[in-house]
Amino acid sequence: KVRVENRTPNAELPDPNGELTLTYGAKSESKTAGAASEALFEGIPANFKGEELRLRYEAKGFADVDTTFTLDNDKIVLPVRRNNDLAKITGFISDDAGNPLEGVKIAMACCSALTDASGAFTLDIPFEHQRSSQRLDIFRQGFASKSITTPVIPGEPVRLMLDRQ
């Protein structure tokens, strides 16, 4: 039996639901496993007792695990941790003519950032505030404020336009 344990729980994010792959000798078996669930691999020949077996786990939003263990008991606990996919929001802010805006404040409940001369910003989000979507409040003097909720998509910048007041 292999039990998956989420070592970075966050009530706002789903627990892992991924694929476990056990390799012994020339054979590989795969099972679906989520947090606090057990995957049962049956029929492992007795001659593998005391041998090193390979175990891999992949789940969206979690760091991949690729490890070996010695088959010497009935249960393995596999700790998994979230990756940093939801730890950063990047983007660009422009005016209604498409010109980049410097000095725009982008704020969340936990943190804020200012745009640079090219209108670019980066928000680094602490783990406890990570969500699959985030509310952003955008302010700059002389422009209409804006509040949006945007999905957090790794590597995909948010592009926003502010209207002059």
Coordinates of N, CA and C in Angstrom, one line a residue:
K1 N 0.8 -1.2 0.0 CA 0.0 0.0 0.0 C 0.9 1.2 0.0
V2 N 0.4 2.2 -0.8 CA 1.1 3.5 -0.8 C 0.0 4.6 -0.4
R3 N 0.4 5.4 0.7 CA -0.5 6.4 1.1 C 0.1 7.8 0.8
V4 N -0.7 8.6 0.1 CA -0.2 9.9 -0.3 C -0.7 10.9 0.8
E5 N 0.3 11.7 1.3 CA 0.0 12.7 2.3 C 0.4 14.1 1.8
N6 N -0.6 15.0 1.8 CA -0.3 16.4 1.4 C 0.3 17.2 2.5
R7 N 1.6 17.5 2.4 CA 2.3 18.2 3.5 C 2.2 19.7 3.4
T8 N 1.5 20.2 2.4 CA 1.2 21.6 2.2 C -0.3 21.9 2.0
P9 N -1.1 21.5 3.0 CA -2.6 21.7 2.8 C -2.9 23.2 2.7
N10 N -3.9 23.5 1.9 CA -4.4 24.9 1.8 C -5.9 24.7 1.5
A11 N -6.7 25.2 2.4 CA -8.2 24.9 2.4 C -8.8 25.5 1.1
E12 N -8.1 26.5 0.5 CA -8.6 27.1 -0.7 C -8.2 26.4 -2.0
L13 N -7.4 25.4 -1.9 CA -6.9 24.7 -3.1 C -7.3 23.2 -3.0
P14 N -7.5 22.6 -4.1 CA -7.8 21.1 -4.0 C -6.7 20.3 -3.6
D15 N -7.0 19.2 -2.9 CA -5.9 18.2 -2.6 C -5.5 17.5 -3.9
P16 N -4.3 16.9 -3.8 CA -3.8 16.3 -5.0 C -4.6 15.1 -5.5
N17 N -4.7 14.9 -6.8 CA -5.3 13.7 -7.3 C -4.4 13.4 -8.5
G18 N -3.5 12.4 -8.3 CA -2.5 12.2 -9.4 C -2.3 10.7 -9.6
E19 N -1.2 10.4 -10.3 CA -0.9 9.1 -10.7 C 0.3 8.6 -10.0
L20 N 0.2 7.5 -9.4 CA 1.3 6.8 -8.8 C 1.8 5.7 -9.7
T21 N 3.1 5.6 -9.9 CA 3.7 4.5 -10.8 C 4.7 3.8 -10.0
L22 N 4.5 2.5 -9.8 CA 5.5 1.7 -9.1 C 6.2 0.8 -10.1
T23 N 7.6 0.8 -10.0 CA 8.4 0.0 -11.0 C 9.2 -1.0 -10.2
Y24 N 9.1 -2.2 -10.5 CA 10.0 -3.3 -9.9 C 10.4 -4.2 -11.0
G25 N 11.7 -4.5 -11.1 CA 12.2 -5.3 -12.2 C 11.9 -4.6 -13.5
A26 N 11.3 -5.3 -14.5 CA 11.0 -4.7 -15.8 C 9.5 -4.3 -15.8
K27 N 8.8 -4.4 -14.7 CA 7.3 -4.2 -14.7 C 7.0 -2.8 -14.0
S28 N 6.0 -2.1 -14.6 CA 5.5 -0.9 -14.0 C 4.0 -1.0 -13.9
E29 N 3.5 -0.5 -12.7 CA 2.0 -0.5 -12.5 C 1.7 0.9 -12.1
S30 N 0.5 1.4 -12.6 CA 0.0 2.8 -12.2 C -1.3 2.7 -11.6
K31 N -1.5 3.6 -10.6 CA -2.8 3.7 -9.9 C -3.1 5.2 -9.7
T32 N -4.3 5.6 -9.6 CA -4.7 6.9 -9.3 C -4.8 7.1 -7.7
A33 N -4.2 8.2 -7.2 CA -4.2 8.3 -5.8 C -4.4 9.8 -5.4
G34 N -5.2 10.1 -4.4 CA -5.3 11.5 -3.9 C -4.8 11.6 -2.5
A35 N -4.9 12.7 -1.9 CA -4.4 12.9 -0.6 C -5.2 12.1 0.4
A36 N -4.5 11.5 1.3 CA -5.1 10.7 2.4 C -5.8 9.4 1.9
S37 N -5.5 9.1 0.6 CA -6.0 7.8 0.1 C -4.9 6.8 -0.1
E38 N -5.2 5.6 -0.2 CA -4.2 4.6 -0.4 C -4.4 3.9 -1.7
A39 N -3.3 3.6 -2.3 CA -3.2 2.8 -3.6 C -2.7 1.5 -3.2
L40 N -3.3 0.4 -3.6 CA -2.9 -0.9 -3.3 C -2.3 -1.5 -4.6
F41 N -1.0 -1.9 -4.5 CA -0.3 -2.6 -5.5 C -0.2 -4.0 -5.1
E42 N -0.9 -4.9 -5.8 CA -1.0 -6.3 -5.4 C -0.1 -7.2 -6.4
G43 N 0.3 -8.3 -5.9 CA 1.0 -9.2 -6.8 C 2.4 -9.0 -7.0
I44 N 3.1 -8.2 -6.1 CA 4.5 -8.0 -6.3 C 5.2 -9.3 -5.8
P45 N 6.0 -9.9 -6.7 CA 6.6 -11.2 -6.3 C 7.5 -11.1 -5.0
A46 N 7.4 -12.1 -4.2 CA 8.1 -12.2 -2.9 C 9.6 -11.9 -3.1
N47 N 10.2 -12.3 -4.2 CA 11.7 -12.1 -4.4 C 12.1 -10.6 -4.5
F48 N 11.1 -9.7 -4.5 CA 11.4 -8.3 -4.5 C 11.5 -7.7 -3.0
K49 N 11.1 -8.5 -2.1 CA 11.2 -8.1 -0.6 C 12.6 -7.8 -0.3
G50 N 12.9 -6.6 0.3 CA 14.3 -6.2 0.6 C 15.0 -5.6 -0.6
E51 N 14.3 -5.5 -1.8 CA 14.9 -4.9 -2.9 C 14.4 -3.4 -3.0
E52 N 15.2 -2.6 -3.8 CA 14.8 -1.2 -4.1 C 13.8 -1.2 -5.2
L53 N 12.7 -0.5 -5.0 CA 11.7 -0.3 -6.0 C 11.6 1.2 -6.2
R54 N 11.1 1.6 -7.4 CA 11.0 3.0 -7.8 C 9.5 3.4 -7.7
L55 N 9.3 4.6 -7.2 CA 7.9 5.1 -7.0 C 7.9 6.5 -7.6
R56 N 7.0 6.8 -8.5 CA 6.8 8.1 -9.0 C 5.4 8.6 -8.8
Y57 N 5.2 9.9 -8.5 CA 3.9 10.5 -8.3 C 3.8 11.8 -9.1
E58 N 2.8 12.0 -9.9 CA 2.5 13.3 -10.6 C 1.1 13.7 -10.4
A59 N 0.9 15.0 -10.0 CA -0.4 15.5 -9.8 C -0.4 17.0 -10.1
K60 N -1.4 17.5 -10.8 CA -1.4 18.9 -11.1 C -1.3 19.8 -9.9
G61 N -0.5 20.8 -9.9 CA -0.3 21.7 -8.8 C 0.7 21.3 -7.7
F62 N 1.3 20.1 -7.9 CA 2.2 19.5 -6.9 C 3.5 19.2 -7.6
A63 N 4.5 19.2 -6.8 CA 5.9 18.8 -7.3 C 5.9 17.3 -7.5
D64 N 6.5 17.0 -8.7 CA 6.6 15.5 -9.0 C 7.5 14.9 -8.0
V65 N 7.2 13.6 -7.6 CA 8.1 12.9 -6.7 C 8.6 11.7 -7.5
D66 N 9.9 11.4 -7.5 CA 10.5 10.3 -8.1 C 11.5 9.8 -7.1
T67 N 11.2 8.6 -6.5 CA 12.0 8.1 -5.4 C 12.2 6.6 -5.4
T68 N 13.1 6.1 -4.6 CA 13.2 4.7 -4.5 C 13.0 4.3 -3.0
F69 N 12.6 3.1 -2.8 CA 12.4 2.7 -1.4 C 12.7 1.2 -1.3
T70 N 13.0 0.7 -0.2 CA 13.2 -0.8 0.0 C 11.9 -1.4 0.4
L71 N 11.5 -2.4 -0.3 CA 10.2 -3.1 0.0 C 10.5 -4.0 1.2
D72 N 10.1 -3.5 2.4 CA 10.3 -4.3 3.6 C 9.1 -4.2 4.6
N73 N 8.1 -3.4 4.2 CA 6.9 -3.4 5.0 C 5.7 -3.3 4.1
D74 N 4.5 -3.2 4.8 CA 3.3 -3.3 4.0 C 2.8 -1.9 3.5
K75 N 3.3 -0.8 4.1 CA 2.8 0.5 3.8 C 3.9 1.5 3.7
I76 N 3.8 2.3 2.6 CA 4.7 3.4 2.4 C 3.9 4.7 2.4
V77 N 4.4 5.7 3.2 CA 3.8 7.0 3.2 C 4.6 7.9 2.3
L78 N 3.9 8.5 1.3 CA 4.6 9.4 0.3 C 4.2 10.8 0.5
P79 N 5.1 11.6 1.1 CA 4.7 13.1 1.3 C 4.8 13.8 0.0
V80 N 3.8 14.6 -0.3 CA 3.8 15.5 -1.5 C 3.6 16.9 -1.1
R81 N 4.2 17.8 -1.9 CA 4.1 19.3 -1.6 C 3.7 20.0 -2.9
R82 N 3.0 21.1 -2.6 CA 2.6 21.9 -3.8 C 3.8 22.5 -4.5
N83 N 3.6 22.7 -5.8 CA 4.7 23.4 -6.5 C 4.4 24.9 -6.4
N84 N 5.1 25.7 -7.1 CA 4.9 27.2 -7.1 C 4.1 27.8 -8.2
D85 N 3.3 26.9 -8.9 CA 2.5 27.4 -10.0 C 1.6 28.6 -9.7
L86 N 1.1 28.7 -8.5 CA 0.2 29.8 -8.1 C 0.9 30.9 -7.3
A87 N 2.2 30.9 -7.2 CA 2.9 31.8 -6.4 C 3.2 33.2 -7.0
K88 N 2.9 33.4 -8.3 CA 3.3 34.6 -9.0 C 2.2 35.0 -10.0
I89 N 1.9 36.3 -10.0 CA 1.1 36.8 -11.1 C 1.9 37.9 -11.7
T90 N 2.1 37.9 -13.0 CA 2.8 38.9 -13.8 C 1.8 39.5 -14.7
G91 N 2.1 40.7 -15.2 CA 1.2 41.4 -16.1 C 1.7 42.7 -16.6
F92 N 0.9 43.3 -17.4 CA 1.2 44.6 -18.0 C -0.1 45.5 -17.9
I93 N 0.1 46.8 -17.6 CA -1.0 47.7 -17.5 C -0.7 48.8 -18.5
S94 N -1.7 49.2 -19.3 CA -1.6 50.3 -20.3 C -2.8 51.2 -20.2
D95 N -2.7 52.4 -20.8 CA -3.8 53.3 -20.8 C -4.7 53.0 -22.0
D96 N -5.8 53.7 -22.2 CA -6.8 53.4 -23.2 C -6.2 53.6 -24.6
A97 N -5.0 54.2 -24.7 CA -4.4 54.4 -26.0 C -3.4 53.3 -26.3
G98 N -3.2 52.4 -25.3 CA -2.2 51.3 -25.4 C -0.8 51.6 -25.0
N99 N -0.6 52.8 -24.4 CA 0.7 53.2 -23.8 C 0.9 52.6 -22.4
P100 N 2.1 52.0 -22.2 CA 2.4 51.5 -20.9 C 2.3 52.5 -19.8
L101 N 1.7 52.1 -18.6 CA 1.6 53.0 -17.5 C 2.5 52.6 -16.4
E102 N 3.3 53.6 -15.9 CA 4.3 53.4 -14.8 C 3.6 53.9 -13.5
G103 N 3.9 53.2 -12.4 CA 3.4 53.7 -11.1 C 2.0 53.3 -10.8
V104 N 1.5 52.3 -11.5 CA 0.1 51.8 -11.2 C 0.3 50.8 -10.0
K105 N -0.6 50.9 -9.0 CA -0.6 50.0 -7.9 C -1.5 48.9 -8.1
I106 N -1.0 47.6 -8.0 CA -1.8 46.4 -8.1 C -1.8 45.8 -6.8
A107 N -3.0 45.7 -6.1 CA -3.0 45.2 -4.8 C -3.9 44.0 -4.6
M108 N -3.5 43.1 -3.7 CA -4.3 41.9 -3.3 C -4.4 42.1 -1.7
A109 N -5.2 41.1 -1.1 CA -5.3 41.2 0.3 C -4.0 41.1 1.0
C110 N -3.0 40.3 0.4 CA -1.7 40.0 1.1 C -0.6 40.9 0.6
C111 N -0.6 41.4 -0.5 CA 0.6 42.1 -1.1 C 0.2 43.0 -2.2
S112 N 1.2 43.8 -2.7 CA 1.0 44.7 -3.7 C 2.2 44.9 -4.5
A113 N 2.1 45.5 -5.7 CA 3.2 45.8 -6.6 C 2.9 47.1 -7.4
L114 N 4.0 47.7 -7.9 CA 3.9 48.9 -8.8 C 4.4 48.5 -10.1
T115 N 3.8 49.1 -11.2 CA 4.3 48.8 -12.5 C 5.5 49.7 -12.8
D116 N 6.4 49.1 -13.6 CA 7.6 49.9 -14.0 C 7.3 50.7 -15.3
A117 N 8.4 51.3 -15.9 CA 8.2 52.1 -17.0 C 7.6 51.4 -18.2
S118 N 7.7 50.1 -18.3 CA 7.1 49.4 -19.4 C 5.7 48.9 -19.1
G119 N 5.2 49.3 -17.9 CA 3.9 48.9 -17.5 C 3.8 47.5 -16.9
A120 N 5.0 46.9 -16.7 CA 5.1 45.5 -16.1 C 5.0 45.5 -14.6
F121 N 4.4 44.4 -14.1 CA 4.4 44.2 -12.6 C 4.5 42.7 -12.4
T122 N 5.0 42.4 -11.1 CA 5.0 41.0 -10.6 C 4.5 41.0 -9.2
L123 N 3.6 40.2 -8.9 CA 3.1 40.0 -7.5 C 3.6 38.6 -7.1
D124 N 4.4 38.6 -6.0 CA 4.8 37.3 -5.4 C 3.8 37.0 -4.2
I125 N 3.2 35.9 -4.3 CA 2.1 35.5 -3.4 C 2.5 34.5 -2.4
P126 N 2.5 34.8 -1.1 CA 2.8 33.8 -0.1 C 1.9 32.6 -0.2
F127 N 2.4 31.4 0.2 CA 1.7 30.2 0.1 C 0.3 30.2 0.6
E128 N 0.1 30.8 1.8 CA -1.2 30.8 2.5 C -2.2 31.6 1.7
H129 N -1.8 32.4 0.8 CA -2.7 33.3 0.0 C -2.9 32.8 -1.4
Q130 N -2.2 31.7 -1.8 CA -2.3 31.2 -3.2 C -3.7 30.6 -3.4
R131 N -4.2 30.9 -4.6 CA -5.6 30.5 -5.1 C -5.5 30.3 -6.6
S132 N -6.4 29.5 -7.1 CA -6.4 29.3 -8.6 C -6.9 30.6 -9.3
S133 N -7.6 31.5 -8.6 CA -7.9 32.8 -9.2 C -7.7 33.8 -8.0
Q134 N -7.4 35.1 -8.4 CA -7.1 36.1 -7.5 C -7.9 37.4 -7.8
R135 N -8.3 38.1 -6.8 CA -8.9 39.5 -7.0 C -7.7 40.5 -7.0
L136 N -7.7 41.3 -8.0 CA -6.7 42.4 -8.1 C -7.4 43.7 -8.1
D137 N -6.9 44.6 -7.3 CA -7.4 46.0 -7.2 C -6.3 46.9 -7.8
I138 N -6.7 47.7 -8.8 CA -5.7 48.5 -9.6 C -6.1 49.9 -9.5
F139 N -5.0 50.7 -9.1 CA -5.2 52.2 -8.9 C -4.1 53.0 -9.5
R140 N -4.4 54.1 -10.1 CA -3.4 55.2 -10.4 C -4.1 56.5 -10.5
Q141 N -3.5 57.5 -9.9 CA -4.1 58.8 -9.9 C -4.4 59.3 -11.4
G142 N -5.6 59.8 -11.6 CA -5.9 60.3 -13.0 C -6.6 59.2 -13.8
F143 N -6.7 58.0 -13.3 CA -7.3 56.9 -14.0 C -8.4 56.3 -13.2
A144 N -9.4 55.7 -13.8 CA -10.5 55.0 -13.1 C -9.9 53.8 -12.5
S145 N -10.2 53.6 -11.2 CA -9.8 52.4 -10.5 C -10.5 51.2 -11.1
K146 N -9.9 50.0 -10.9 CA -10.5 48.8 -11.5 C -10.3 47.6 -10.5
S147 N -11.2 46.8 -10.4 CA -11.1 45.5 -9.6 C -11.5 44.4 -10.5
I148 N -10.6 43.4 -10.6 CA -10.9 42.2 -11.4 C -10.6 40.9 -10.6
T149 N -11.2 39.8 -11.0 CA -10.8 38.5 -10.6 C -10.2 37.8 -11.8
T150 N -9.0 37.3 -11.7 CA -8.3 36.7 -12.8 C -7.8 35.3 -12.4
P151 N -7.9 34.4 -13.3 CA -7.2 33.1 -13.0 C -5.7 33.2 -13.0
V152 N -5.1 32.4 -12.1 CA -3.6 32.4 -12.1 C -3.1 31.3 -13.0
I153 N -2.5 31.7 -14.1 CA -2.0 30.8 -15.1 C -0.5 31.0 -15.2
P154 N 0.3 30.0 -14.8 CA 1.7 30.1 -14.8 C 2.2 30.5 -16.2
G155 N 3.1 31.5 -16.3 CA 3.7 31.9 -17.5 C 2.8 32.7 -18.5
E156 N 1.6 33.0 -18.0 CA 0.7 33.8 -18.9 C 0.4 35.1 -18.2
P157 N 1.0 36.2 -18.7 CA 0.8 37.5 -18.1 C -0.7 38.1 -18.2
V158 N -1.1 38.8 -17.2 CA -2.4 39.5 -17.2 C -2.2 40.8 -18.0
R159 N -3.1 41.1 -18.9 CA -3.0 42.4 -19.6 C -4.2 43.2 -19.3
L160 N -4.0 44.4 -18.8 CA -5.1 45.3 -18.4 C -5.0 46.7 -18.9
M161 N -6.1 47.3 -19.1 CA -6.1 48.7 -19.6 C -6.9 49.5 -18.6
L162 N -6.4 50.7 -18.3 CA -7.0 51.7 -17.4 C -7.5 52.8 -18.3
D163 N -8.8 53.3 -17.9 CA -9.3 54.4 -18.6 C -9.0 55.7 -17.9
R164 N -8.7 56.8 -18.6 CA -8.5 58.1 -17.9 C -9.9 58.6 -17.3
Q165 N -9.7 59.3 -16.2 CA -10.9 59.8 -15.6 C -11.4 61.1 -16.3

